[in-house]
Tab-separated table of C-alpha atoms in Angstrom:
chain	number	residue	atom	x	y	z
A	1	MET	CA	169.072	156.104	-91.668
A	2	ASP	CA	172.936	156.044	-90.460
A	3	ILE	CA	172.716	153.469	-87.873
A	4	GLU	CA	175.645	151.649	-86.764
A	5	HIS	CA	176.436	148.435	-84.673
A	6	PHE	CA	172.642	147.928	-83.849
A	7	HIS	CA	172.053	144.958	-81.575
A	8	GLY	CA	168.087	144.142	-81.215
A	9	GLY	CA	167.344	141.282	-79.022
A	10	PRO	CA	164.093	138.774	-79.267
A	11	ALA	CA	161.816	140.965	-77.492
A	12	TRP	CA	162.784	143.736	-79.850
A	13	CYS	CA	162.419	141.604	-82.843
A	14	PHE	CA	158.993	140.389	-81.684
A	15	ARG	CA	157.686	143.827	-80.826
A	16	PHE	CA	159.212	145.106	-84.201
A	17	MET	CA	157.189	142.051	-86.164
A	18	ARG	CA	153.746	142.895	-84.238
A	19	ARG	CA	154.228	146.645	-85.190
A	20	ARG	CA	154.492	145.827	-88.860
A	21	HIS	CA	151.775	142.917	-88.475
A	22	LEU	CA	154.526	140.229	-89.425
A	23	SER	CA	154.413	136.576	-88.235
A	24	ILE	CA	156.459	133.511	-88.449
A	25	ARG	CA	154.666	131.254	-90.997
A	26	ALA	CA	155.049	127.667	-91.895
A	27	ARG	CA	156.013	127.163	-95.717
A	28	THR	CA	153.276	126.129	-97.850
A	29	THR	CA	154.803	125.522	-101.089
A	30	VAL	CA	158.216	125.119	-102.772
A	31	ALA	CA	158.348	126.738	-106.205
A	32	GLN	CA	161.217	126.760	-108.720
A	33	ARG	CA	161.447	129.261	-111.587
A	34	LEU	CA	161.394	127.924	-115.070
A	35	PRO	CA	164.222	128.492	-117.417
A	36	THR	CA	164.167	131.530	-119.602
A	37	ASP	CA	164.315	129.268	-122.760
A	38	TYR	CA	161.346	127.102	-121.575
A	39	GLN	CA	158.369	127.739	-124.019
A	40	GLU	CA	155.296	126.022	-122.645
A	41	ARG	CA	152.976	127.126	-125.035
A	42	GLU	CA	154.889	125.798	-127.985
A	43	ARG	CA	155.193	122.226	-126.167
A	44	VAL	CA	151.591	122.396	-125.293
A	45	ALA	CA	150.594	122.989	-129.188
A	46	ILE	CA	152.941	120.150	-130.213
A	47	PHE	CA	151.263	117.938	-127.668
A	48	ARG	CA	147.779	118.683	-128.677
A	49	ASP	CA	148.708	118.535	-132.469
A	50	LYS	CA	150.322	114.857	-132.008
A	51	ILE	CA	146.976	113.727	-130.116
A	52	THR	CA	144.387	112.498	-132.717
A	53	ALA	CA	141.481	111.513	-130.294
A	54	PRO	CA	141.429	112.928	-126.756
A	55	SER	CA	138.728	110.382	-125.833
A	56	HIS	CA	141.604	107.654	-125.912
A	57	ILE	CA	143.157	109.674	-123.138
A	58	THR	CA	142.070	108.598	-119.467
A	59	ASN	CA	142.727	110.147	-116.267
A	60	MET	CA	142.077	107.912	-113.211
A	61	ASP	CA	142.377	107.742	-109.437
A	62	GLU	CA	141.905	105.322	-106.592
A	63	ILE	CA	140.896	106.880	-103.262
A	64	PRO	CA	140.931	104.338	-100.264
A	65	LEU	CA	138.098	105.558	-97.880
A	66	THR	CA	136.712	104.161	-94.598
A	67	PHE	CA	133.216	102.959	-93.528
A	68	ASP	CA	133.652	105.142	-90.045
A	69	ILE	CA	135.786	107.640	-89.259
A	70	PRO	CA	135.864	108.096	-85.480
A	71	LEU	CA	136.353	111.363	-83.966
A	72	THR	CA	139.703	112.026	-82.023
A	73	HIS	CA	138.483	115.210	-80.067
A	74	THR	CA	134.946	115.710	-77.909
A	75	VAL	CA	134.119	117.638	-75.069
A	76	GLU	CA	134.144	116.122	-71.518
A	77	LYS	CA	134.377	117.214	-68.020
A	78	LYS	CA	138.038	118.325	-66.653
A	79	GLY	CA	139.715	115.613	-64.583
A	80	THR	CA	137.744	112.737	-66.419
A	81	GLY	CA	140.200	109.501	-66.436
A	82	MET	CA	138.630	107.739	-69.671
A	83	VAL	CA	136.902	109.341	-72.468
A	84	ALA	CA	134.850	106.983	-74.568
A	85	ILE	CA	133.643	107.684	-78.444
A	86	CYS	CA	131.371	105.292	-79.696
A	87	THR	CA	131.685	103.966	-83.300
A	88	THR	CA	129.945	101.522	-85.586
A	89	GLY	CA	133.066	99.120	-85.211
A	90	GLN	CA	133.825	99.546	-88.938
A	91	GLU	CA	136.530	101.989	-88.740
A	92	LYS	CA	139.057	99.523	-89.973
A	93	SER	CA	136.989	98.052	-92.982
A	94	LEU	CA	138.007	99.934	-96.171
A	95	PHE	CA	136.728	100.372	-99.736
A	96	THR	CA	138.197	101.858	-102.860
A	97	VAL	CA	136.341	104.366	-104.960
A	98	VAL	CA	137.898	104.623	-108.685
A	99	LEU	CA	137.051	107.935	-110.502
A	100	GLY	CA	137.940	108.731	-114.128
A	101	CYS	CA	137.329	110.926	-117.175
A	102	HIS	CA	138.427	110.867	-120.926
A	103	GLY	CA	140.562	113.621	-122.210
A	104	ASN	CA	137.248	114.926	-124.151
A	105	GLY	CA	135.527	115.605	-120.799
A	106	GLN	CA	133.423	112.439	-120.774
A	107	LYS	CA	133.113	111.082	-117.086
A	108	LEU	CA	133.472	107.148	-116.431
A	109	PRO	CA	131.141	105.733	-114.037
A	110	PRO	CA	132.616	105.337	-110.682
A	111	ILE	CA	133.830	101.927	-109.540
A	112	LEU	CA	133.506	100.764	-105.857
A	113	ILE	CA	135.824	98.235	-104.908
A	114	PHE	CA	135.153	96.241	-101.759
A	115	LYS	CA	137.699	94.588	-99.597
A	116	ARG	CA	135.997	91.020	-99.383
A	117	LYS	CA	135.463	87.849	-101.488
A	118	THR	CA	131.931	88.384	-102.241
A	119	LEU	CA	129.723	91.547	-103.655
A	120	PRO	CA	127.371	93.145	-100.846
A	121	LYS	CA	123.851	92.353	-101.106
A	122	GLU	CA	122.779	96.061	-100.646
A	123	ALA	CA	121.273	98.034	-103.712
A	124	PHE	CA	123.510	100.651	-105.270
A	125	PRO	CA	122.673	103.549	-107.253
A	126	ALA	CA	122.402	102.893	-111.147
A	127	GLY	CA	125.827	103.835	-112.926
A	128	VAL	CA	128.092	102.455	-110.069
A	129	VAL	CA	130.041	99.746	-110.921
A	130	VAL	CA	130.641	97.426	-108.121
A	131	LYS	CA	133.276	94.989	-107.387
A	132	ALA	CA	134.607	92.916	-104.450
A	133	ASN	CA	138.451	92.004	-104.391
A	134	GLN	CA	140.442	90.527	-101.247
A	135	LYS	CA	142.757	93.218	-101.344
A	136	GLY	CA	140.504	96.116	-101.814
A	137	TRP	CA	141.988	97.431	-104.788
A	138	MET	CA	142.073	97.052	-108.765
A	139	ASP	CA	143.902	94.349	-110.515
A	140	LYS	CA	144.044	93.238	-114.162
A	141	GLU	CA	141.995	90.087	-113.431
A	142	LYS	CA	138.661	92.087	-112.593
């Protein structure tokens, strides 16, 4: 195009971006390229050969949850000095859900751990393990 000494200002850049349907976006992921000598398929095959019983491999995760999540935004008239949102009063009460599965695909029963000394008296669905712990998470004792 033989363009020399071109200087475009910010307004020109924004108009150019609009014409070309471009926008400034936030990064969503950071990725790295694998080395050229990396052989993923061979490593996976070697790993699978060494595993004799996939049912002995277990994946689990603990997820803390609250009983009440109050809203942070609501609709109110302009100029209102105070905006009240009603809650149950349990927004700081926590419990932990533990989910797990074996390597062969068998799902483990969910575990609910309440942050209290005694178990709640409510009825829970069959197949759910319910425990109580003062700190609200799993430990080696229970």
